[in-house]
Coordinates of C-alpha atoms in Angstrom, one line a residue:
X1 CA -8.7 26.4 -23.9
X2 CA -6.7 29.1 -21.2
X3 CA -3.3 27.1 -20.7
X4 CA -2.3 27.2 -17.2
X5 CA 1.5 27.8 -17.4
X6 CA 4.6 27.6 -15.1
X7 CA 2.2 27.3 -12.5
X8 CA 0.8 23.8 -13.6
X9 CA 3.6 22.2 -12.8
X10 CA 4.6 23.7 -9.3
X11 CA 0.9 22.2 -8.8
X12 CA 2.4 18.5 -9.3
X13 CA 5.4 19.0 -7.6
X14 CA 2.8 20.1 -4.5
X15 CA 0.7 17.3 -4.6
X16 CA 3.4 15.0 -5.6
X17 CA 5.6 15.7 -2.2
X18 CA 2.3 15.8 -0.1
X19 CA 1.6 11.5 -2.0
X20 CA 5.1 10.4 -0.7
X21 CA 4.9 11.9 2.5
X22 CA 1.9 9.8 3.0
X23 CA 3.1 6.4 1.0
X24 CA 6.5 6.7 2.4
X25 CA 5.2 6.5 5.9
X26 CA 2.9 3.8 5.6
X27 CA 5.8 1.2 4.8
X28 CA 9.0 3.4 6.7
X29 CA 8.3 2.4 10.2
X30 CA 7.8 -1.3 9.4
X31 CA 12.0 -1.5 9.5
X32 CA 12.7 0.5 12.3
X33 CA 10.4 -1.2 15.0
X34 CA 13.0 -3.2 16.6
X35 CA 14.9 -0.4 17.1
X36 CA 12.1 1.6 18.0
X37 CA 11.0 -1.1 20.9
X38 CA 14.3 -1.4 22.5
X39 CA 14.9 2.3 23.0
X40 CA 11.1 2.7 23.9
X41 CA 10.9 -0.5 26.3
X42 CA 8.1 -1.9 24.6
X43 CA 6.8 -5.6 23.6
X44 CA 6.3 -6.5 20.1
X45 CA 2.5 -6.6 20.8
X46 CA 2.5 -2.7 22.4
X47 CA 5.0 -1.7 19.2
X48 CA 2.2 -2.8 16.5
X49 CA 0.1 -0.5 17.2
X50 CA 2.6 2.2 16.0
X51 CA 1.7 0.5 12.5
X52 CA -2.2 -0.5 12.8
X53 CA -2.8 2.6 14.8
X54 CA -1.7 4.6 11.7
X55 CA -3.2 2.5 9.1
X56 CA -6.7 2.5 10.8
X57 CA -6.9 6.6 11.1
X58 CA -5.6 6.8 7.8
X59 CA -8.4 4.6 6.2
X60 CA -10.8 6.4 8.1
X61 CA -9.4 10.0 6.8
X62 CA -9.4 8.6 3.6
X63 CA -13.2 7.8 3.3
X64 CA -14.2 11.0 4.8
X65 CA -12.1 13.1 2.6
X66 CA -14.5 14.1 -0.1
X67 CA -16.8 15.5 2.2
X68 CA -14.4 17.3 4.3
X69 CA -12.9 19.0 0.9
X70 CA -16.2 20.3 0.3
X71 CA -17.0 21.3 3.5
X72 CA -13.3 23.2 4.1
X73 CA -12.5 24.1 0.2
X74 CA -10.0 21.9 -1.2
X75 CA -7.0 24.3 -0.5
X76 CA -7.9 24.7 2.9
X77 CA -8.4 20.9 4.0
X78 CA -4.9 20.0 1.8
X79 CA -3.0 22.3 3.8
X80 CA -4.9 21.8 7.1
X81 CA -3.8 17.9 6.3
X82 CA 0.0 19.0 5.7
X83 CA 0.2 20.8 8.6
X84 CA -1.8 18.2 11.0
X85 CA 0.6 15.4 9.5
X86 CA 4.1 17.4 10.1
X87 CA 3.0 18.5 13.4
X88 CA 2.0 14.9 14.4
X89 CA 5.2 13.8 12.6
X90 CA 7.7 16.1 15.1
X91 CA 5.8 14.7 18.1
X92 CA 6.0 11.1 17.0
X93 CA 10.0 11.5 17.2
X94 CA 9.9 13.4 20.3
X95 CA 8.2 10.4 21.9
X96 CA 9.3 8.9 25.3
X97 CA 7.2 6.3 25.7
X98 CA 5.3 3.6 23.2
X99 CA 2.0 5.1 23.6
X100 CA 2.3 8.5 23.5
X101 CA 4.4 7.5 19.8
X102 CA 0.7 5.1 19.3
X103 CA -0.9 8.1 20.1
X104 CA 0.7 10.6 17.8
X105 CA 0.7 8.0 15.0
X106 CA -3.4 7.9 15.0
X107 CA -2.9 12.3 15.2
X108 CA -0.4 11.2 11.6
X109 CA -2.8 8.9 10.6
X110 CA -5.8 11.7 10.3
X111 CA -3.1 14.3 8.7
X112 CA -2.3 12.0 5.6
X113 CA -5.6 10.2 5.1
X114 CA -6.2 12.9 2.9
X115 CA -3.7 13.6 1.1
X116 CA -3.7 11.1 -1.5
X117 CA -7.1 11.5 -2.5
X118 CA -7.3 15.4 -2.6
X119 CA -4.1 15.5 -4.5
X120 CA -5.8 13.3 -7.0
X121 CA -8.6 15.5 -7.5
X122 CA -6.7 18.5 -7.2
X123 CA -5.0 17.6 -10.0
X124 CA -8.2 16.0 -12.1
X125 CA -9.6 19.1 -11.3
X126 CA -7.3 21.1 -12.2
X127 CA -5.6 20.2 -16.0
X128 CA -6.8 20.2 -19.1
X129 CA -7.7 17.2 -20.6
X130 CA -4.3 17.1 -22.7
X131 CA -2.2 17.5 -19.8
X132 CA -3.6 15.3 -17.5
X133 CA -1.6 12.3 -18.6
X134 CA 1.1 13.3 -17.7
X135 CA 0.0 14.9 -14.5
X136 CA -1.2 11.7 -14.0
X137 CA 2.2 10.3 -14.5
X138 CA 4.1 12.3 -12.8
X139 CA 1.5 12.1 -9.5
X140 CA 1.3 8.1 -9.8
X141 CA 5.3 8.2 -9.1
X142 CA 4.4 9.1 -5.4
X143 CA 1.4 6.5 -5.0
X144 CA 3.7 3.2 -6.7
X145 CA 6.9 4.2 -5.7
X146 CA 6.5 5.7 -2.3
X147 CA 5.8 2.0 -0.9
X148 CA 8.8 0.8 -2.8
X149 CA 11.2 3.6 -1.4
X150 CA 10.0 3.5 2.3
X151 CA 12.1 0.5 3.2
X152 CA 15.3 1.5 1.1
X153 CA 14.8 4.9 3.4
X154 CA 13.7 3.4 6.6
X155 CA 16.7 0.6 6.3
X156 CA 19.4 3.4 5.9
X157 CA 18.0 5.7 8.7
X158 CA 17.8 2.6 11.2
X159 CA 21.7 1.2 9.8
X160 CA 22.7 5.2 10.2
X161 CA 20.7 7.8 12.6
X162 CA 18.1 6.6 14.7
X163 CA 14.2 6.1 14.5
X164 CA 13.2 9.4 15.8
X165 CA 14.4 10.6 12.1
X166 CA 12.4 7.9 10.5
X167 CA 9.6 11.1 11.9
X168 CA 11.8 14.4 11.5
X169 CA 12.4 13.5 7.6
X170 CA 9.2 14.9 7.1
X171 CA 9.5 18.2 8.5
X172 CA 11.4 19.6 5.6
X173 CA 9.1 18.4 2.8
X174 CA 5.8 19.3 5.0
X175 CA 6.5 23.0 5.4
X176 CA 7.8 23.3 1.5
X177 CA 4.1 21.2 0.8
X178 CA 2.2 23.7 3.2
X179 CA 3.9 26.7 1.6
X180 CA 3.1 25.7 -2.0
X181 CA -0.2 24.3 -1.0
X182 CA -1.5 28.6 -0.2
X183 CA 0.7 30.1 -2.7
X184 CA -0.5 27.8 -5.8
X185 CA -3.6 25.7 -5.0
X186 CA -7.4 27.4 -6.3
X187 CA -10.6 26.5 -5.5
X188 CA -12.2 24.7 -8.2
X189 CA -14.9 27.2 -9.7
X190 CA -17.9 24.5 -9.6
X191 CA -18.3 23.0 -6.1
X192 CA -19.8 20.0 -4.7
X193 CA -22.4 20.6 -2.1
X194 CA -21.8 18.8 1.5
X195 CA -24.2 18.8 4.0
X196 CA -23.9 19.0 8.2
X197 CA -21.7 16.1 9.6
X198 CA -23.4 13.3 10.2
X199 CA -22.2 12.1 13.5
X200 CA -24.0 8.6 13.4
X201 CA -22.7 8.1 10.3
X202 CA -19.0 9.2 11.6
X203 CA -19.1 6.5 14.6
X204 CA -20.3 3.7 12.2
X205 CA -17.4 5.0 9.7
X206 CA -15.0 4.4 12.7
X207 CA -16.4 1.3 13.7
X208 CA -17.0 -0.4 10.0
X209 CA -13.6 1.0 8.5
X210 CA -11.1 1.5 11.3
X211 CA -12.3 -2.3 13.1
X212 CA -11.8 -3.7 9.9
X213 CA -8.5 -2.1 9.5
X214 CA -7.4 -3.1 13.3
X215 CA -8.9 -6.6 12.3
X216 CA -6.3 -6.8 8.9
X217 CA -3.5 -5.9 10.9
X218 CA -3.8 -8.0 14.5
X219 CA -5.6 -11.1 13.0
X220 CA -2.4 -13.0 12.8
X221 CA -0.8 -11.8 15.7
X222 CA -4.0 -12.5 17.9
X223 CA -4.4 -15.9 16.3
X224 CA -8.0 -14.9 14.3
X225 CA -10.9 -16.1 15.5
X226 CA -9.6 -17.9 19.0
X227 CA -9.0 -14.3 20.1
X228 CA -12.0 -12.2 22.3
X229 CA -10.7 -9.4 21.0
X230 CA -11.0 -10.0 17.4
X231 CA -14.8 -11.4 18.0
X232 CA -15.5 -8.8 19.6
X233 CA -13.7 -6.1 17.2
X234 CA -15.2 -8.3 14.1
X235 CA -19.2 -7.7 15.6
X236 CA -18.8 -4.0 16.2
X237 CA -16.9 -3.7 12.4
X238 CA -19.6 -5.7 10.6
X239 CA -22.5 -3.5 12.7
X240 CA -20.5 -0.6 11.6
X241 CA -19.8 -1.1 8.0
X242 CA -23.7 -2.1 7.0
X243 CA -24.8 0.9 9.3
X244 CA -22.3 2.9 7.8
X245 CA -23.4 1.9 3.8
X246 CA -27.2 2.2 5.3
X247 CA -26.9 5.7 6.1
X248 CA -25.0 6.6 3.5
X249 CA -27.7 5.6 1.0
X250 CA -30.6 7.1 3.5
X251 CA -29.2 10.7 3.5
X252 CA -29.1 12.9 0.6
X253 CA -26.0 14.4 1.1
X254 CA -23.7 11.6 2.5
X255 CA -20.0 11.4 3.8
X256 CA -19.2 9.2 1.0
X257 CA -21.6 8.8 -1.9
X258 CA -21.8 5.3 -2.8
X259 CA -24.4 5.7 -5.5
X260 CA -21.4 6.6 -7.8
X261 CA -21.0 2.4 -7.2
X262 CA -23.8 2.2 -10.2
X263 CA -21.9 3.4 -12.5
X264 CA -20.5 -0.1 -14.4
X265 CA -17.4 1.4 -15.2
X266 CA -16.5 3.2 -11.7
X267 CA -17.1 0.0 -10.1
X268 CA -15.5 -2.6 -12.1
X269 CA -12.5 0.6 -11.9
X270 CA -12.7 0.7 -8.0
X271 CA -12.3 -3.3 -7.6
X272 CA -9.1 -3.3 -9.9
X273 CA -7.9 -0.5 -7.7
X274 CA -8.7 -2.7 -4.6
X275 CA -6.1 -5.5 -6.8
X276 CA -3.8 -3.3 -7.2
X277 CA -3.5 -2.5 -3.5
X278 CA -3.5 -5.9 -2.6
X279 CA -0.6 -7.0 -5.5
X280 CA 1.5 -3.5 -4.6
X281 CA 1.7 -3.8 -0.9
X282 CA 1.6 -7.9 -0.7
X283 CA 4.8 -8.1 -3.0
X284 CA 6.6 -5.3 -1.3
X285 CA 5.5 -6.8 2.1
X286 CA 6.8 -10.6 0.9
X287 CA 9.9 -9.7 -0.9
X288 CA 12.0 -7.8 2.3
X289 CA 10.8 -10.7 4.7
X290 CA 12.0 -13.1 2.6
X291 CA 15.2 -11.3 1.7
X292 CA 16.0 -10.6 5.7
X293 CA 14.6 -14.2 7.3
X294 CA 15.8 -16.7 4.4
X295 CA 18.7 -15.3 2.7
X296 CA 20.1 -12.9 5.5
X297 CA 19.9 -9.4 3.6
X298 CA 20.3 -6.2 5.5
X299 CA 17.4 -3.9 5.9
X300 CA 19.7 -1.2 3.6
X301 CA 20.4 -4.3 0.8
X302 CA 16.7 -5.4 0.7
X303 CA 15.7 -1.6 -0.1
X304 CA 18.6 -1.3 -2.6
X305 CA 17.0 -4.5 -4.0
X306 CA 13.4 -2.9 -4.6
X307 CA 15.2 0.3 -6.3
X308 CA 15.3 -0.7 -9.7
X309 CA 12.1 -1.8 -10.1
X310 CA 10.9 1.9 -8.7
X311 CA 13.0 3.6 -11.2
X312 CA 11.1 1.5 -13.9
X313 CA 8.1 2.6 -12.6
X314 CA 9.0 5.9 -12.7
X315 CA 10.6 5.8 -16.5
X316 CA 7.1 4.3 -17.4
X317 CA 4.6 7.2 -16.1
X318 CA 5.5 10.3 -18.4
X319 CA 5.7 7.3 -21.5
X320 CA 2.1 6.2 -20.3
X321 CA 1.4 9.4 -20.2
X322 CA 2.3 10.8 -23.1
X323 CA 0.8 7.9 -25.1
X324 CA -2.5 8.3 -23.6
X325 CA -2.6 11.9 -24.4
X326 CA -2.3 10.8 -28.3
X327 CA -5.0 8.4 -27.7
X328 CA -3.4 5.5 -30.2
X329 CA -5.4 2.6 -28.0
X330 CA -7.5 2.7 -25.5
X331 CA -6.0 3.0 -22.1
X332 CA -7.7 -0.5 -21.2
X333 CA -5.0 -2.3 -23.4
X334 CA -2.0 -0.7 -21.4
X335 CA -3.7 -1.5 -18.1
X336 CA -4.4 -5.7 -19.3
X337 CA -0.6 -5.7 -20.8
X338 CA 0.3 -4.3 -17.4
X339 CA -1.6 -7.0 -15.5
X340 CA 0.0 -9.6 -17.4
X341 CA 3.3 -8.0 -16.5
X342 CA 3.2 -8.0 -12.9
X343 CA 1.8 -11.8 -12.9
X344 CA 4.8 -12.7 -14.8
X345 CA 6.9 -11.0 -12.6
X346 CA 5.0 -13.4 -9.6
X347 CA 5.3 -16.2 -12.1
X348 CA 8.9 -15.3 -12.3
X349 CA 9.7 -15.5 -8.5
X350 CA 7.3 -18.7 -7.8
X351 CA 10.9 -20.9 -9.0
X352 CA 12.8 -18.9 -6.6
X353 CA 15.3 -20.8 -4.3
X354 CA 17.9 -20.6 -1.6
X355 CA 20.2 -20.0 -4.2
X356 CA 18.8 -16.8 -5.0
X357 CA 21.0 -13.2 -4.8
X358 CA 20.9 -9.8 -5.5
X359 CA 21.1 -10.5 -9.4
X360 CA 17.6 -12.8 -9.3
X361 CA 15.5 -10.4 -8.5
X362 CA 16.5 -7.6 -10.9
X363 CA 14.6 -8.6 -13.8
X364 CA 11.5 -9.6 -12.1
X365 CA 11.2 -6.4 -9.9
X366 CA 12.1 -4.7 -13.2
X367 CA 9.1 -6.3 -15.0
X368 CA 6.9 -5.7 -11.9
X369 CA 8.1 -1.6 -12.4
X370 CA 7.2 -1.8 -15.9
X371 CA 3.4 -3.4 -15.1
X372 CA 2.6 -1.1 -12.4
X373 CA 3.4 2.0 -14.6
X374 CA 1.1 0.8 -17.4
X375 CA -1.6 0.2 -14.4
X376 CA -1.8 3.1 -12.6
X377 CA -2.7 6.0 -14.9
X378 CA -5.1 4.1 -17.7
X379 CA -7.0 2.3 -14.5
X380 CA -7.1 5.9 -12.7
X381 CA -8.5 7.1 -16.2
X382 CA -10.9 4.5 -16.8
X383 CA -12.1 4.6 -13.0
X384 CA -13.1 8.3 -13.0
X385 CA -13.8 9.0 -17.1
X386 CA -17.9 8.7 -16.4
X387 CA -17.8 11.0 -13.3
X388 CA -19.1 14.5 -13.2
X389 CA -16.0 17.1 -12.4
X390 CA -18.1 17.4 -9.2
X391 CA -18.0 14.0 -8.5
X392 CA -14.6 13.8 -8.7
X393 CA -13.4 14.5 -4.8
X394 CA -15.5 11.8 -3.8
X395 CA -14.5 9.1 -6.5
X396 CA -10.8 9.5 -5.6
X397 CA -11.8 9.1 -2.0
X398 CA -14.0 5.7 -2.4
X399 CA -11.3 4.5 -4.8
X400 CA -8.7 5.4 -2.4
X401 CA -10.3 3.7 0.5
X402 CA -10.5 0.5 -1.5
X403 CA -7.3 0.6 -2.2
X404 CA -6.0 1.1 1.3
X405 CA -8.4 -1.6 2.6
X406 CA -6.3 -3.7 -0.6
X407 CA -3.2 -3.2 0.5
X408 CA -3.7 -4.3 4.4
X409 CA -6.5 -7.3 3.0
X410 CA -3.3 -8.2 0.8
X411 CA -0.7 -8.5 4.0
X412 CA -2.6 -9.6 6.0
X413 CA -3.5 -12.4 4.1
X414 CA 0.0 -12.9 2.7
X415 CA 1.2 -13.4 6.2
X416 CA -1.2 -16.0 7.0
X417 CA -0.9 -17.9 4.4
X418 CA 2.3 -17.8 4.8
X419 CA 2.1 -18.9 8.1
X420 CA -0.3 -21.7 7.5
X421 CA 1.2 -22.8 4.3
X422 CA 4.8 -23.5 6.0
X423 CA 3.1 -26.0 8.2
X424 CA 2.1 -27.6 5.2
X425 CA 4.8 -27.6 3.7
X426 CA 7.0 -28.3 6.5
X427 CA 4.9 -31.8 7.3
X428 CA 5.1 -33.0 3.8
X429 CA 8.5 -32.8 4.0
X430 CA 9.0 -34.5 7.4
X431 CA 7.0 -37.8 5.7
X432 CA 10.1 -37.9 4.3
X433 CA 12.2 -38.0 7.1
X434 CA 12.5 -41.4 9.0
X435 CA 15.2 -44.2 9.6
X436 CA 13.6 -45.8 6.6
X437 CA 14.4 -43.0 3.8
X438 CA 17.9 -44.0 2.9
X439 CA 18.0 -40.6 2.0
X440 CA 17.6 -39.1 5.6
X441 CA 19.3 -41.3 7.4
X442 CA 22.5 -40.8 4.9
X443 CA 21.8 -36.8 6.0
X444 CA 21.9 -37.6 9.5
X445 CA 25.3 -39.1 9.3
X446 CA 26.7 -36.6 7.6
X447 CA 25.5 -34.1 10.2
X448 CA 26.7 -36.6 13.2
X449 CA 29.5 -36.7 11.9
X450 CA 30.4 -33.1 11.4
X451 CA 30.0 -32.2 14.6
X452 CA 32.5 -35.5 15.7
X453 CA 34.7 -33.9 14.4
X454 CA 34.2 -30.8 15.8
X455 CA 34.7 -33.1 19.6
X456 CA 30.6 -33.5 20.7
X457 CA 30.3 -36.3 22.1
X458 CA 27.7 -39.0 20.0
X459 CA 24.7 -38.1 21.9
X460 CA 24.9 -34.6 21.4
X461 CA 26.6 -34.6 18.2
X462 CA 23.1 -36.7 17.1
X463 CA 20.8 -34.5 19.0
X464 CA 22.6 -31.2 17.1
X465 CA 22.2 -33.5 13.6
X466 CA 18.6 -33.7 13.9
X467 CA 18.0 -30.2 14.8
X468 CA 20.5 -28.9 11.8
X469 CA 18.0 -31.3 9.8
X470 CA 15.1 -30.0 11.2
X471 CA 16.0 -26.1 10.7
X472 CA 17.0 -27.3 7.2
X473 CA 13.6 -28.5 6.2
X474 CA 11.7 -25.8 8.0
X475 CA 13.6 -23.2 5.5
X476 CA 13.1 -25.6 2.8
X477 CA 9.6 -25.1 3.3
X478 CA 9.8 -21.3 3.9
X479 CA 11.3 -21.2 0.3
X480 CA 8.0 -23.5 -0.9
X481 CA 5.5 -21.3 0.7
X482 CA 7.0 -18.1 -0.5
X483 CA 7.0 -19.3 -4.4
X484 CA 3.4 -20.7 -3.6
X485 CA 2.6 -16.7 -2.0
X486 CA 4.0 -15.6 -5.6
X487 CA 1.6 -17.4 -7.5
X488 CA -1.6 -16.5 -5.5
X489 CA -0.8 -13.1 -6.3
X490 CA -0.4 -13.3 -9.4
X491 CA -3.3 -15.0 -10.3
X492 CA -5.3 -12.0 -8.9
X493 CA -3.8 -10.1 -11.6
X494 CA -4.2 -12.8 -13.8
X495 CA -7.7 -13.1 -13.4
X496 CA -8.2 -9.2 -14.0
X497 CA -7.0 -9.7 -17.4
X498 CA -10.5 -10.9 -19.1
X499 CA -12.4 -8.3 -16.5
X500 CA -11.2 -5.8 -18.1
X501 CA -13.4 -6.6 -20.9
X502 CA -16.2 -4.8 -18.4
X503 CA -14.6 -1.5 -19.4
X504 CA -15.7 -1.8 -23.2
X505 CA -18.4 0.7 -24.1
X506 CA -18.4 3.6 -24.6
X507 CA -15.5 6.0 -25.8
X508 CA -13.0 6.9 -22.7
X509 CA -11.7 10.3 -21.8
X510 CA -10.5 12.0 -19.3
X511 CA -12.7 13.8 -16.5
X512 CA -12.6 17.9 -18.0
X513 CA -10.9 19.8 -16.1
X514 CA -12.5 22.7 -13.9
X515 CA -10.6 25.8 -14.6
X516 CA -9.0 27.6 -11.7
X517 CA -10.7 30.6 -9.5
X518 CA -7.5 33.3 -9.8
X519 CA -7.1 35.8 -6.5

């Protein structure tokens, strides 16, 4: 087998930068919106849409991106994608106004839906079977730890510069990405066939996926079901999803081939990746609001805090790697030790308290780096082992959809549960409260007379008590609620321990590589 040399590697490096440019920006904006909304004048309705506007065009992108890398050539969509998304990004941080940034975020929002995917298959595509490990590896660092990062990165650019270089970061990276996209990408010798667009199929794609994404990210803001909007948003996303998988399975060259689906293995593969959305972006969604709202962290110390765990992550790959390629054990075993991980990092931080500092959460994230790099390569290995090399493109695209749609089912639940769960909480533990809990009443006196002391008269000093009670208990049972959110995660990955038993059959290897077309 031709090795590919020096040039192998350039080829990660590409599709490595082009992965964080896109994970980095799905979580760096989240910290700089307050800044963003008073220079901008906006509400903190107008401002979401800088986030769900993004989120929605990117899931979209992602889903079409199989077909639209046969239709372009692989090289020439990758770039086009680059370009689109550092164009967008320069126009996002010259904005004036909150909806021309909205605008320019769905423009970034087409631009990296792509990205992830086709770099995924470039690279499948593209190494020898030997290699691919720790291509794999190296590639995963930008999927895992690009969530991680975005807040450390965001926090310092809001505590240092401005938002407008939360967008101008990116220039750099995209033109050295674009440059090494047409100087060392090839067109894979064997390509997949893809047929004229289906425009039916592309409104129902919008409608299905980017509702549903829109749905995820304004449920809670909107108050669910008591809003018009997200009725009316929830009809035209169900019409659009089953008219979308309809079509799909009437044509026979589709925008996304979902009759990859019956293969066992690619499906049991694509709802673990759908998990590990949901545990990846639900913990690093939880973990900052919790630092920032309970124990006052800084935007720059709650990214510090996630650092550690990202540099585990990223010492695990190239081992994963590298043990795969000697095939010891089947990957299966390092992704079901790497579930077990990450729910005993959750397990972990269910007996957090108000107590709890910098130093808590070092071992836990450090575990949850660990388990993630045991995850991502042998489930990425296990997902796409039965698929022809032509198949490829369009397996990373419907595993990467599911795990986008993973990720925003993950916070989006996570904050209403959250949400709901305080009020729970937060009545349980005002039973306890009354003039008939000698408890409570000793508390109140305290309080009262604190601020005595501090020369209010009685009738305010009481009315300040019960308030100072009342805030108590309500972050009391913010601390309750989190530690219950821990273990409902968790137990998603728990559960996933015993699936994985769904993988056993035959022997698993890596898709072979296509070799390169040389100009």
């Amino acid at each position: 087998m031709k090795k590919l040399g020096f040039d192998k590697w350039i080829v990660v490096i590409t599709v490595t930068t082009a992965a964080l440019l896109q994970t980095i920006d799905s979580s760096i904006v989240n910290v700089t919106l307050n800044q963003m909304m008073g220079n901008l004048g906006a509400s903190l309705g107008d401002i979401s849409w800088v986030v769900t506007g993004y989120a929605a065009a990117s899931a979209v992108m992602i889903t079409m991106s199989g077909w639209l890398t046969a239709k372009l050539g692989r090289r020439n969509y990758f770039a086009a994608s680059i370009i689109l998304f550092t164009i967008a990004s320069i126009f996002c941080g010259t904005s004036t106004n909150v909806w021309e940034l909205v605008f320019f975020r769905v423009v970034q929002g087409i631009g990296g839906g792509g990205l992830l995917t086709t770099a995924q298959s470039i690279l499948i595509q593209t190494f020898p079977k030997e290699d691919l490990g720790i291509a794999n590896a190296i590639f995963g660092l930008g999927v895992i730890i690009g969530p991680s990062i975005g807040p450390t990165l965001g926090g310092f650019i809001t505590d240092n510069l401005s938002w407008n270089w939360v967008f101008y970061i990116n220039i750099p990276f995209g033109i050295l990405a674009t440059f090494l996209t047409y100087t060392y990408i090839k067109e894979p010798a064997e390509k997949m066939l893809a047929g004229k667009m289906d425009w039916l199929a592309l409104i129902l794609l919008v409608m299905g996926i980017g509702g549903l994404q829109i749905i995820l990210e304004k449920g809670e803001e909107k108050d669910w079901f008591d809003s018009r909007f997200i009725v009316g948003m929830s009809l035209a996303a169900g019409v659009g999803l089953i008219g979308f998988i309809w079509r799909q399975l009437a044509v026979k060259i589709p925008i996304l081939d979902l009759r990859l689906l019956l293969q066992r293995r690619f499906a049991v593969g694509t709802l673990f990746n759908f998990i590990l959305g949901f545990g990846l972006f639900a913990s690093v969604f939880i973990i900052p609001v919790f630092c920032q709202t309970i124990l006052g962290f800084t935007a720059s110390q709650t990214g510090l805090l996630l650092m550690p765990g990202s540099i585990a992550t990223g010492m695990m790959m190239p081992v994963v790697g590298g043990l795969m390629s000697k095939n010891y054990i089947s990957p299966v075993w390092y992704a079901g030790i790497g579930f077990l991980l990450f729910f005993g990092f959750c397990f972990d931080l269910s007996a957090i308290s108000l107590a709890a500092g910098p130093d808590y959460f070092f071992w836990p994230l450090i575990i949850r780096g660990i388990g993630m790099g045991l995850i991502f390569i042998p489930l990425t290995t296990v997902t796409l082992a039965d698929l022809k090399n032509i198949e490829i493109p369009q397996g990373s695209a419907l595993t990467g959809m599911i795990r986008q749609l993973g990720g925003t089912f993950g916070t989006a639940i996570m904050t209403t549960y959250i949400s709901t769960r305080t009020m729970f909480h937060a009545s349980r533990l005002g039973d306890n409260v009354s003039i008939y809990n000698p408890l409570s009443v000793d508390r109140i006196r305290q309080y009262t007379g604190l601020f005595l002391s501090k020369g209010d008269a009685l009738a305010s000093a009481t009315s300040k008590a019960y308030g100072l009670m009342q805030g108590t208990m309500m972050r009391q049972a913010l601390v309750m609620t989190y530690a219950d959110a821990f273990l409902v995660i968790g137990g998603f990955f728990l559960i996933c321990v015993p699936l994985l038993l769904l993988f056993i059959g035959k022997k698993i290897e890596a898709p072979a590589h296509t070799e390169m077309v040389m100009e």
